[in-house]
mmCIF file of C-alpha atoms and ligand atoms in Angstrom:
data_model
loop_
_atom_site.group_PDB
_atom_site.id
_atom_site.type_symbol
_atom_site.label_atom_id
_atom_site.label_comp_id
_atom_site.label_asym_id
_atom_site.label_seq_id
_atom_site.Cartn_x
_atom_site.Cartn_y
_atom_site.Cartn_z
ATOM 1 C CA MET A 1 -26.780 16.076 7.463
ATOM 2 C CA ASP A 2 -29.627 16.274 4.964
ATOM 3 C CA THR A 3 -29.742 12.775 3.548
ATOM 4 C CA LYS A 4 -32.861 13.260 1.462
ATOM 5 C CA ASN A 5 -31.119 13.854 -1.824
ATOM 6 C CA ALA A 6 -27.697 12.692 -0.866
ATOM 7 C CA LYS A 7 -25.397 11.822 -3.710
ATOM 8 C CA MET A 8 -23.198 8.748 -3.671
ATOM 9 C CA SER A 9 -20.272 8.322 -6.054
ATOM 10 C CA ILE A 10 -18.982 4.846 -6.750
ATOM 11 C CA VAL A 11 -15.416 4.699 -8.017
ATOM 12 C CA VAL A 12 -14.415 1.556 -9.873
ATOM 13 C CA PRO A 13 -10.870 0.997 -11.177
ATOM 14 C CA CYS A 14 -10.968 -1.261 -14.237
ATOM 15 C CA TYR A 15 -8.099 -3.019 -15.919
ATOM 16 C CA ASN A 16 -9.185 -5.530 -18.532
ATOM 17 C CA GLU A 17 -12.613 -5.993 -17.013
ATOM 18 C CA ALA A 18 -14.782 -5.944 -20.160
ATOM 19 C CA GLU A 19 -16.758 -8.967 -19.013
ATOM 20 C CA SER A 20 -17.218 -7.881 -15.409
ATOM 21 C CA ILE A 21 -18.222 -4.238 -15.948
ATOM 22 C CA PRO A 22 -21.751 -4.861 -17.344
ATOM 23 C CA LEU A 23 -22.427 -7.418 -14.589
ATOM 24 C CA LEU A 24 -21.275 -4.932 -11.976
ATOM 25 C CA LEU A 25 -23.445 -2.185 -13.458
ATOM 26 C CA SER A 26 -26.556 -4.347 -13.308
ATOM 27 C CA ARG A 27 -25.860 -5.356 -9.692
ATOM 28 C CA ILE A 28 -25.296 -1.697 -8.719
ATOM 29 C CA THR A 29 -28.445 -0.646 -10.559
ATOM 30 C CA ALA A 30 -30.474 -3.187 -8.597
ATOM 31 C CA VAL A 31 -29.053 -1.913 -5.309
ATOM 32 C CA ALA A 32 -29.609 1.718 -6.343
ATOM 33 C CA ALA A 33 -33.274 0.962 -6.992
ATOM 34 C CA ASP A 34 -33.636 -0.021 -3.333
ATOM 35 C CA MET A 35 -31.890 3.133 -2.144
ATOM 36 C CA SER A 36 -34.258 5.595 -3.699
ATOM 37 C CA ALA A 37 -33.298 8.475 -1.400
ATOM 38 C CA VAL A 38 -29.783 8.456 -2.814
ATOM 39 C CA VAL A 39 -28.653 9.749 -6.200
ATOM 40 C CA PHE A 40 -25.865 7.659 -7.690
ATOM 41 C CA GLU A 41 -22.880 8.677 -9.761
ATOM 42 C CA LEU A 42 -20.813 5.819 -11.203
ATOM 43 C CA ILE A 43 -17.223 6.549 -12.053
ATOM 44 C CA PHE A 44 -15.363 3.899 -13.996
ATOM 45 C CA VAL A 45 -11.652 4.478 -14.448
ATOM 46 C CA ASP A 46 -10.194 2.495 -17.308
ATOM 47 C CA ASP A 47 -6.583 1.942 -16.328
ATOM 48 C CA GLY A 48 -5.207 1.497 -19.849
ATOM 49 C CA SER A 49 -6.981 -1.798 -20.499
ATOM 50 C CA ASN A 50 -6.070 -3.651 -23.637
ATOM 51 C CA ASP A 51 -9.341 -5.514 -23.950
ATOM 52 C CA ASP A 52 -12.756 -4.040 -24.796
ATOM 53 C CA SER A 53 -13.270 -2.336 -21.435
ATOM 54 C CA LEU A 54 -13.183 1.161 -22.932
ATOM 55 C CA ALA A 55 -15.687 0.294 -25.665
ATOM 56 C CA VAL A 56 -17.969 -1.211 -23.023
ATOM 57 C CA LEU A 57 -17.683 1.943 -20.910
ATOM 58 C CA ARG A 58 -18.368 4.226 -23.877
ATOM 59 C CA SER A 59 -21.563 2.417 -24.765
ATOM 60 C CA MET A 60 -22.667 2.216 -21.142
ATOM 61 C CA ALA A 61 -22.113 5.954 -20.714
ATOM 62 C CA ARG A 62 -24.171 6.649 -23.823
ATOM 63 C CA GLU A 63 -27.131 4.731 -22.430
ATOM 64 C CA ASN A 64 -26.841 5.692 -18.795
ATOM 65 C CA PRO A 65 -26.363 9.341 -17.797
ATOM 66 C CA ARG A 66 -25.198 8.262 -14.325
ATOM 67 C CA VAL A 67 -22.108 6.646 -15.794
ATOM 68 C CA LYS A 68 -18.932 8.676 -15.996
ATOM 69 C CA TYR A 69 -15.702 7.239 -17.237
ATOM 70 C CA LEU A 70 -12.064 8.175 -17.640
ATOM 71 C CA SER A 71 -9.544 6.285 -19.652
ATOM 72 C CA PHE A 72 -5.801 6.464 -19.001
ATOM 73 C CA SER A 73 -3.198 6.692 -21.749
ATOM 74 C CA ARG A 74 -1.615 3.486 -20.401
ATOM 75 C CA ASN A 75 -1.759 1.220 -17.374
ATOM 76 C CA PHE A 76 -0.855 3.354 -14.352
ATOM 77 C CA GLY A 77 -1.942 0.879 -11.682
ATOM 78 C CA LYS A 78 -4.914 0.591 -9.396
ATOM 79 C CA GLU A 79 -3.711 3.257 -6.981
ATOM 80 C CA ALA A 80 -3.604 5.817 -9.782
ATOM 81 C CA ALA A 81 -7.071 4.776 -10.963
ATOM 82 C CA LEU A 82 -8.460 5.163 -7.442
ATOM 83 C CA LEU A 83 -6.936 8.621 -7.131
ATOM 84 C CA ALA A 84 -8.364 9.749 -10.469
ATOM 85 C CA GLY A 85 -11.804 8.470 -9.483
ATOM 86 C CA LEU A 86 -11.744 10.185 -6.097
ATOM 87 C CA GLU A 87 -10.603 13.435 -7.707
ATOM 88 C CA ILE A 88 -13.528 13.658 -10.108
ATOM 89 C CA SER A 89 -16.130 12.309 -7.698
ATOM 90 C CA THR A 90 -18.725 14.860 -6.633
ATOM 91 C CA GLY A 91 -20.807 12.771 -4.208
ATOM 92 C CA ASP A 92 -21.466 13.556 -0.550
ATOM 93 C CA PHE A 93 -20.416 9.937 -0.024
ATOM 94 C CA VAL A 94 -17.878 8.080 -2.082
ATOM 95 C CA ALA A 95 -17.501 4.323 -2.366
ATOM 96 C CA VAL A 96 -14.531 2.568 -3.932
ATOM 97 C CA MET A 97 -14.992 -0.969 -5.177
ATOM 98 C CA ASP A 98 -13.350 -3.441 -7.540
ATOM 99 C CA ALA A 99 -14.844 -4.206 -10.916
ATOM 100 C CA ASP A 100 -14.717 -7.976 -10.544
ATOM 101 C CA LEU A 101 -17.674 -8.208 -8.102
ATOM 102 C CA GLN A 102 -15.458 -9.453 -5.306
ATOM 103 C CA HIS A 103 -16.891 -6.441 -3.485
ATOM 104 C CA PRO A 104 -20.652 -7.041 -3.412
ATOM 105 C CA PRO A 105 -22.644 -3.829 -4.090
ATOM 106 C CA GLU A 106 -25.419 -5.334 -1.927
ATOM 107 C CA LEU A 107 -23.417 -4.215 1.129
ATOM 108 C CA LEU A 108 -23.852 -0.550 0.193
ATOM 109 C CA PRO A 109 -27.145 0.028 2.101
ATOM 110 C CA GLN A 110 -25.565 -1.375 5.265
ATOM 111 C CA MET A 111 -22.429 0.717 4.739
ATOM 112 C CA TYR A 112 -24.493 3.822 4.071
ATOM 113 C CA ALA A 113 -26.487 3.227 7.259
ATOM 114 C CA GLY A 114 -23.209 2.992 9.172
ATOM 115 C CA ILE A 115 -22.447 6.568 8.145
ATOM 116 C CA VAL A 116 -25.807 8.334 8.204
ATOM 117 C CA GLU A 117 -27.404 6.483 11.111
ATOM 118 C CA GLU A 118 -24.470 5.469 13.295
ATOM 119 C CA GLY A 119 -22.390 8.557 12.598
ATOM 120 C CA PHE A 120 -19.170 6.976 11.333
ATOM 121 C CA ASP A 121 -17.048 8.832 8.773
ATOM 122 C CA CYS A 122 -16.206 5.699 6.902
ATOM 123 C CA VAL A 123 -17.428 2.138 6.644
ATOM 124 C CA ALA A 124 -14.763 -0.234 5.440
ATOM 125 C CA THR A 125 -14.865 -3.940 4.782
ATOM 126 C CA LYS A 126 -12.648 -6.837 5.630
ATOM 127 C CA ARG A 127 -12.678 -10.467 4.717
ATOM 128 C CA VAL A 128 -14.164 -12.902 7.185
ATOM 129 C CA SER A 129 -11.456 -15.384 6.320
ATOM 130 C CA ARG A 130 -8.728 -15.985 3.816
ATOM 131 C CA LYS A 131 -10.493 -19.088 2.556
ATOM 132 C CA GLY A 132 -9.856 -19.777 -1.112
ATOM 133 C CA GLU A 133 -6.505 -17.996 -1.031
ATOM 134 C CA PRO A 134 -3.295 -19.956 -1.610
ATOM 135 C CA PRO A 135 -1.813 -20.793 1.850
ATOM 136 C CA ILE A 136 1.553 -19.263 1.012
ATOM 137 C CA ARG A 137 -0.146 -15.978 0.093
ATOM 138 C CA SER A 138 -2.115 -15.974 3.359
ATOM 139 C CA PHE A 139 1.048 -16.689 5.294
ATOM 140 C CA PHE A 140 2.948 -13.762 3.810
ATOM 141 C CA SER A 141 -0.064 -11.429 3.994
ATOM 142 C CA LYS A 142 -0.360 -12.101 7.690
ATOM 143 C CA ARG A 143 3.359 -11.508 8.245
ATOM 144 C CA PHE A 144 3.123 -8.289 6.253
ATOM 145 C CA TYR A 145 0.247 -6.893 8.339
ATOM 146 C CA ARG A 146 1.955 -7.829 11.565
ATOM 147 C CA LEU A 147 5.189 -6.176 10.436
ATOM 148 C CA ILE A 148 3.723 -2.973 9.075
ATOM 149 C CA ASN A 149 1.551 -2.501 12.147
ATOM 150 C CA LYS A 150 4.578 -2.912 14.341
ATOM 151 C CA ILE A 151 6.806 -0.449 12.522
ATOM 152 C CA SER A 152 4.366 2.137 11.248
ATOM 153 C CA GLU A 153 2.196 4.687 13.028
ATOM 154 C CA SER A 154 -0.743 4.026 10.727
ATOM 155 C CA GLN A 155 -2.559 0.862 11.652
ATOM 156 C CA ILE A 156 -3.697 -1.320 8.793
ATOM 157 C CA VAL A 157 -6.341 -3.911 9.582
ATOM 158 C CA ASP A 158 -5.439 -7.454 8.555
ATOM 159 C CA GLY A 159 -7.745 -8.657 5.815
ATOM 160 C CA ALA A 160 -8.937 -5.130 5.013
ATOM 161 C CA THR A 161 -10.146 -4.890 1.443
ATOM 162 C CA ASP A 162 -10.147 -1.794 -0.729
ATOM 163 C CA TYR A 163 -13.948 -1.677 -0.561
ATOM 164 C CA ARG A 164 -15.163 1.233 1.541
ATOM 165 C CA LEU A 165 -17.632 4.092 1.719
ATOM 166 C CA MET A 166 -16.424 7.477 2.920
ATOM 167 C CA THR A 167 -17.864 10.895 3.603
ATOM 168 C CA ARG A 168 -16.878 13.787 1.358
ATOM 169 C CA GLN A 169 -14.894 15.243 4.246
ATOM 170 C CA MET A 170 -12.736 12.147 4.483
ATOM 171 C CA VAL A 171 -12.283 11.924 0.712
ATOM 172 C CA ASP A 172 -11.152 15.548 0.632
ATOM 173 C CA ALA A 173 -8.672 14.746 3.381
ATOM 174 C CA VAL A 174 -7.295 11.810 1.379
ATOM 175 C CA LEU A 175 -6.990 14.085 -1.653
ATOM 176 C CA THR A 176 -4.823 16.543 0.249
ATOM 177 C CA LEU A 177 -2.157 13.819 0.378
ATOM 178 C CA LYS A 178 -0.337 14.522 -2.833
ATOM 179 C CA GLU A 179 2.275 11.808 -2.745
ATOM 180 C CA TYR A 180 3.285 9.983 -5.877
ATOM 181 C CA ASN A 181 3.771 6.593 -4.229
ATOM 182 C CA ARG A 182 0.243 5.933 -3.116
ATOM 183 C CA PHE A 183 -0.534 3.072 -0.787
ATOM 184 C CA SER A 184 -4.267 3.584 -0.289
ATOM 185 C CA LYS A 185 -4.748 1.279 2.665
ATOM 186 C CA GLY A 186 -2.168 3.321 4.528
ATOM 187 C CA LEU A 187 -3.507 6.684 3.313
ATOM 188 C CA PHE A 188 -7.059 5.886 4.427
ATOM 189 C CA SER A 189 -5.745 4.966 7.833
ATOM 190 C CA TRP A 190 -3.353 7.921 8.041
ATOM 191 C CA VAL A 191 -6.068 10.569 7.572
ATOM 192 C CA GLY A 192 -7.860 9.238 10.652
ATOM 193 C CA PHE A 193 -11.657 9.641 11.007
ATOM 194 C CA SER A 194 -13.864 7.033 12.608
ATOM 195 C CA THR A 195 -14.158 3.806 10.678
ATOM 196 C CA LYS A 196 -16.624 1.009 11.130
ATOM 197 C CA TRP A 197 -15.462 -2.406 9.933
ATOM 198 C CA ILE A 198 -17.846 -4.912 8.517
ATOM 199 C CA ALA A 199 -16.812 -8.398 7.541
ATOM 200 C CA PHE A 200 -18.010 -10.282 4.500
ATOM 201 C CA PRO A 201 -17.081 -13.658 3.044
ATOM 202 C CA ASN A 202 -14.691 -13.876 0.125
ATOM 203 C CA ALA A 203 -16.433 -13.855 -3.225
ATOM 204 C CA PRO A 204 -14.658 -15.266 -6.258
ATOM 205 C CA ARG A 205 -14.008 -13.086 -9.296
ATOM 206 C CA VAL A 206 -16.918 -13.171 -11.772
ATOM 207 C CA ALA A 207 -14.756 -13.093 -14.900
ATOM 208 C CA GLY A 208 -11.218 -12.447 -16.062
ATOM 209 C CA HIS A 209 -8.301 -13.069 -13.724
ATOM 210 C CA THR A 210 -6.377 -11.333 -10.991
ATOM 211 C CA LYS A 211 -3.665 -8.851 -11.958
ATOM 212 C CA TRP A 212 -1.479 -9.684 -9.012
ATOM 213 C CA ASN A 213 1.052 -12.444 -8.795
ATOM 214 C CA PHE A 214 3.108 -13.243 -5.754
ATOM 215 C CA TRP A 215 6.091 -11.147 -6.794
ATOM 216 C CA GLN A 216 3.943 -8.074 -7.498
ATOM 217 C CA LEU A 217 2.277 -8.420 -4.122
ATOM 218 C CA PHE A 218 5.681 -8.675 -2.507
ATOM 219 C CA LEU A 219 6.858 -5.466 -4.200
ATOM 220 C CA TYR A 220 3.570 -3.774 -3.312
ATOM 221 C CA SER A 221 4.043 -4.671 0.337
ATOM 222 C CA LEU A 222 7.577 -3.252 0.244
ATOM 223 C CA ASP A 223 6.102 -0.047 -1.200
ATOM 224 C CA GLY A 224 3.662 0.020 1.681
ATOM 225 C CA ILE A 225 6.415 -0.376 4.239
ATOM 226 C CA VAL A 226 8.661 2.258 2.670
ATOM 227 C CA ALA A 227 5.746 4.671 2.319
ATOM 228 C CA PHE A 228 4.576 4.331 5.903
ATOM 229 C CA SER A 229 7.625 3.681 8.016
ATOM 230 C CA VAL A 230 11.230 4.790 8.231
ATOM 231 C CA ARG A 231 11.991 2.063 10.747
ATOM 232 C CA PRO A 232 13.926 -0.084 8.206
ATOM 233 C CA LEU A 233 16.538 2.696 8.099
ATOM 234 C CA ALA A 234 16.922 2.329 11.834
ATOM 235 C CA ILE A 235 17.418 -1.399 11.321
ATOM 236 C CA SER A 236 20.440 -0.757 9.116
ATOM 237 C CA SER A 237 21.859 1.684 11.657
ATOM 238 C CA PHE A 238 21.348 -0.966 14.304
ATOM 239 C CA PHE A 239 23.291 -3.531 12.280
ATOM 240 C CA GLY A 240 26.010 -0.959 11.654
ATOM 241 C CA ILE A 241 26.477 -0.294 15.364
ATOM 242 C CA LEU A 242 26.268 -3.982 16.252
ATOM 243 C CA PHE A 243 29.011 -4.904 13.796
ATOM 244 C CA CYS A 244 31.277 -2.058 14.892
ATOM 245 C CA LEU A 245 31.022 -3.338 18.440
ATOM 246 C CA LEU A 246 31.676 -6.906 17.326
ATOM 247 C CA ALA A 247 34.714 -5.736 15.355
ATOM 248 C CA ILE A 248 36.137 -3.864 18.374
ATOM 249 C CA PHE A 249 35.692 -6.874 20.653
ATOM 250 C CA GLY A 250 37.144 -9.130 17.944
ATOM 251 C CA ALA A 251 40.214 -6.915 17.599
ATOM 252 C CA ILE A 252 40.793 -6.887 21.355
ATOM 253 C CA PHE A 253 40.440 -10.666 21.415
ATOM 254 C CA ILE A 254 42.988 -11.112 18.602
ATOM 255 C CA VAL A 255 45.520 -8.773 20.193
ATOM 256 C CA VAL A 256 45.218 -10.530 23.536
ATOM 257 C CA ARG A 257 45.552 -13.953 21.878
ATOM 258 C CA TRP A 258 48.640 -12.756 19.958
ATOM 259 C CA LEU A 259 50.254 -11.512 23.164
ATOM 260 C CA ILE A 260 49.640 -14.858 24.851
ATOM 261 C CA PHE A 261 50.089 -17.407 22.032
ATOM 262 C CA GLY A 262 52.096 -15.620 19.312
ATOM 263 C CA ASP A 263 50.796 -15.350 15.721
ATOM 264 C CA PRO A 264 50.476 -18.633 13.819
ATOM 265 C CA VAL A 265 48.800 -18.094 10.391
ATOM 266 C CA GLN A 266 45.395 -19.683 10.552
ATOM 267 C CA GLY A 267 41.747 -18.785 10.455
ATOM 268 C CA TRP A 268 41.612 -17.454 6.895
ATOM 269 C CA ALA A 269 38.393 -19.403 6.270
ATOM 270 C CA SER A 270 36.645 -17.691 9.145
ATOM 271 C CA THR A 271 38.046 -14.363 7.919
ATOM 272 C CA VAL A 272 36.503 -14.900 4.501
ATOM 273 C CA CYS A 273 33.180 -15.796 6.108
ATOM 274 C CA ILE A 274 33.243 -12.644 8.175
ATOM 275 C CA ILE A 275 34.121 -10.491 5.177
ATOM 276 C CA LEU A 276 31.283 -12.007 3.185
ATOM 277 C CA PHE A 277 28.864 -11.616 6.044
ATOM 278 C CA VAL A 278 29.731 -8.014 6.719
ATOM 279 C CA GLY A 279 29.693 -7.286 2.979
ATOM 280 C CA GLY A 280 26.215 -8.787 2.835
ATOM 281 C CA ILE A 281 24.981 -6.659 5.691
ATOM 282 C CA GLN A 282 26.409 -3.576 4.002
ATOM 283 C CA LEU A 283 24.652 -4.337 0.745
ATOM 284 C CA PHE A 284 21.455 -5.057 2.645
ATOM 285 C CA SER A 285 21.661 -1.689 4.377
ATOM 286 C CA ALA A 286 22.562 0.098 1.162
ATOM 287 C CA GLY A 287 19.525 -1.580 -0.395
ATOM 288 C CA ILE A 288 17.216 -0.283 2.328
ATOM 289 C CA LEU A 289 18.669 3.181 1.969
ATOM 290 C CA GLY A 290 18.296 2.875 -1.789
ATOM 291 C CA GLN A 291 14.582 2.139 -1.449
ATOM 292 C CA TYR A 292 14.034 5.422 0.329
ATOM 293 C CA VAL A 293 16.300 7.365 -2.018
ATOM 294 C CA ALA A 294 14.461 5.893 -5.004
ATOM 295 C CA LYS A 295 11.110 6.852 -3.556
ATOM 296 C CA SER A 296 12.225 10.419 -2.827
ATOM 297 C CA TYR A 297 13.661 10.592 -6.333
ATOM 298 C CA LEU A 298 10.276 9.701 -7.778
ATOM 299 C CA GLU A 299 8.517 12.143 -5.469
ATOM 300 C CA THR A 300 10.786 15.071 -6.351
ATOM 301 C CA LYS A 301 10.253 14.590 -10.066
ATOM 302 C CA GLY A 302 6.673 15.599 -9.420
ATOM 303 C CA ARG A 303 5.303 13.621 -12.327
ATOM 304 C CA PRO A 304 1.537 13.245 -12.533
ATOM 305 C CA VAL A 305 0.211 10.024 -11.049
ATOM 306 C CA TYR A 306 -1.798 9.333 -14.219
ATOM 307 C CA ILE A 307 -2.571 10.767 -17.653
ATOM 308 C CA VAL A 308 -6.132 10.804 -18.965
ATOM 309 C CA LYS A 309 -6.601 10.134 -22.647
ATOM 310 C CA GLU A 310 -10.355 10.167 -22.869
ATOM 311 C CA ASP A 311 -13.379 10.838 -20.678
ATOM 312 C CA ASN A 312 -17.065 11.622 -21.050
ATOM 313 C CA MET A 313 -17.104 14.681 -18.837
ATOM 314 C CA THR A 314 -15.411 17.340 -20.912
ATOM 315 C CA ASP A 315 -17.481 16.736 -24.084
ATOM 316 C CA THR A 316 -19.911 19.486 -24.962
ATOM 317 C CA GLU A 317 -22.868 17.530 -26.220
HETATM 318 N N1 UDP B 401 -6.850 -2.859 -11.391
HETATM 319 C C1 UDP B 401 -6.500 -1.675 -11.994
HETATM 320 N N2 UDP B 401 -5.228 -1.510 -12.479
HETATM 321 C C2 UDP B 401 -4.287 -2.501 -12.371
HETATM 322 C C3 UDP B 401 -4.645 -3.695 -11.717
HETATM 323 C C4 UDP B 401 -5.928 -3.851 -11.233
HETATM 324 O O1 UDP B 401 -7.321 -0.763 -12.114
HETATM 325 O O2 UDP B 401 -3.165 -2.283 -12.848
HETATM 326 C C5 UDP B 401 -8.231 -3.037 -10.879
HETATM 327 C C6 UDP B 401 -8.948 -4.284 -11.383
HETATM 328 O O3 UDP B 401 -9.592 -4.057 -12.612
HETATM 329 C C7 UDP B 401 -9.936 -4.565 -10.267
HETATM 330 C C8 UDP B 401 -9.180 -4.085 -9.030
HETATM 331 O O4 UDP B 401 -8.155 -3.217 -9.488
HETATM 332 O O5 UDP B 401 -11.120 -3.790 -10.407
HETATM 333 C C9 UDP B 401 -8.585 -5.236 -8.235
HETATM 334 O O6 UDP B 401 -7.759 -6.021 -9.071
HETATM 335 P P1 UDP B 401 -7.723 -7.598 -8.980
HETATM 336 O O7 UDP B 401 -9.109 -8.145 -8.898
HETATM 337 O O8 UDP B 401 -6.871 -8.069 -10.095
HETATM 338 O O9 UDP B 401 -6.968 -7.803 -7.605
HETATM 339 P P2 UDP B 401 -7.316 -8.890 -6.468
HETATM 340 O O10 UDP B 401 -8.806 -8.801 -6.218
HETATM 341 O O11 UDP B 401 -6.908 -10.189 -7.028
HETATM 342 O O12 UDP B 401 -6.500 -8.435 -5.298
HETATM 343 MG MG1 MG B 402 -10.241 -9.012 -7.523
#
């Protein structure tokens, strides 16, 4: 590949990041100065922020021709922002990174070398440790990765961040996946290609605060599981079969006991427990089924993943 005038796009989803964006730009600019053989294109996707992020992006774009931005009509979520950024990126290489500087731009030269010198299609990053994370969050994250890797064909590396650099070929492959429920970590793994993992220590957010609370992360992990595995459906079938068998054996047992001992009225408490238990299992299974039905419902509606309200690419200046 001719890497003399290679172009690298950097996609940054931003939701209420007015304070972080200028800091990120200056850090990227410093890194870009050291990578003189590469032409940079910076794509900031404002995900319906309600702070000054858009104003910051507008003024940055006015001063810096490398800066492109899109602004959504409302908050569509990080996955939507990533998709929009990848779709408009034109680089031979595309990086995705968070706006809060938890993903140090200083790693870009090393990541770039991984692709052009070592021949990987993608260089992704993972955290060295979960230090600084609440223990309960680490505990559930670990369980989540173990579970999803067990029940899904796509392997998702524990501690993988959303910071990665990809070749155009891989980005185009990701863009052929048109699903509405986008779980990027899974999509990047699903498309294949060779990935080099580099580890870096956790950096704290420079400004603002995280958009994820425990409950949102929990729902996000359920989305990931539903999007990448149908195994939970098999779990409900398994319970169904198990309880049918139990019921048959139970019935035989009762009939035999009646033949031997007669039929004194007793055991209503255990009956109620069984009814409740089986009812619970049924609701649980209906819930699992419902998750998949809900997702297919959303997919079949074919709604756009995001709506752009403003950008600096269509203007004729
Ligand atoms: N983000 C976004 N839309 C959202 C939530 C987050 O574009 O609805 C962006 C956010 O601005 C940041 C990145 O996604 O650039 C990661 O978010 P955050 O730092 O809150 O997540 P954490 O690092 O805590 O996992
Ligand atoms: Mg962050």
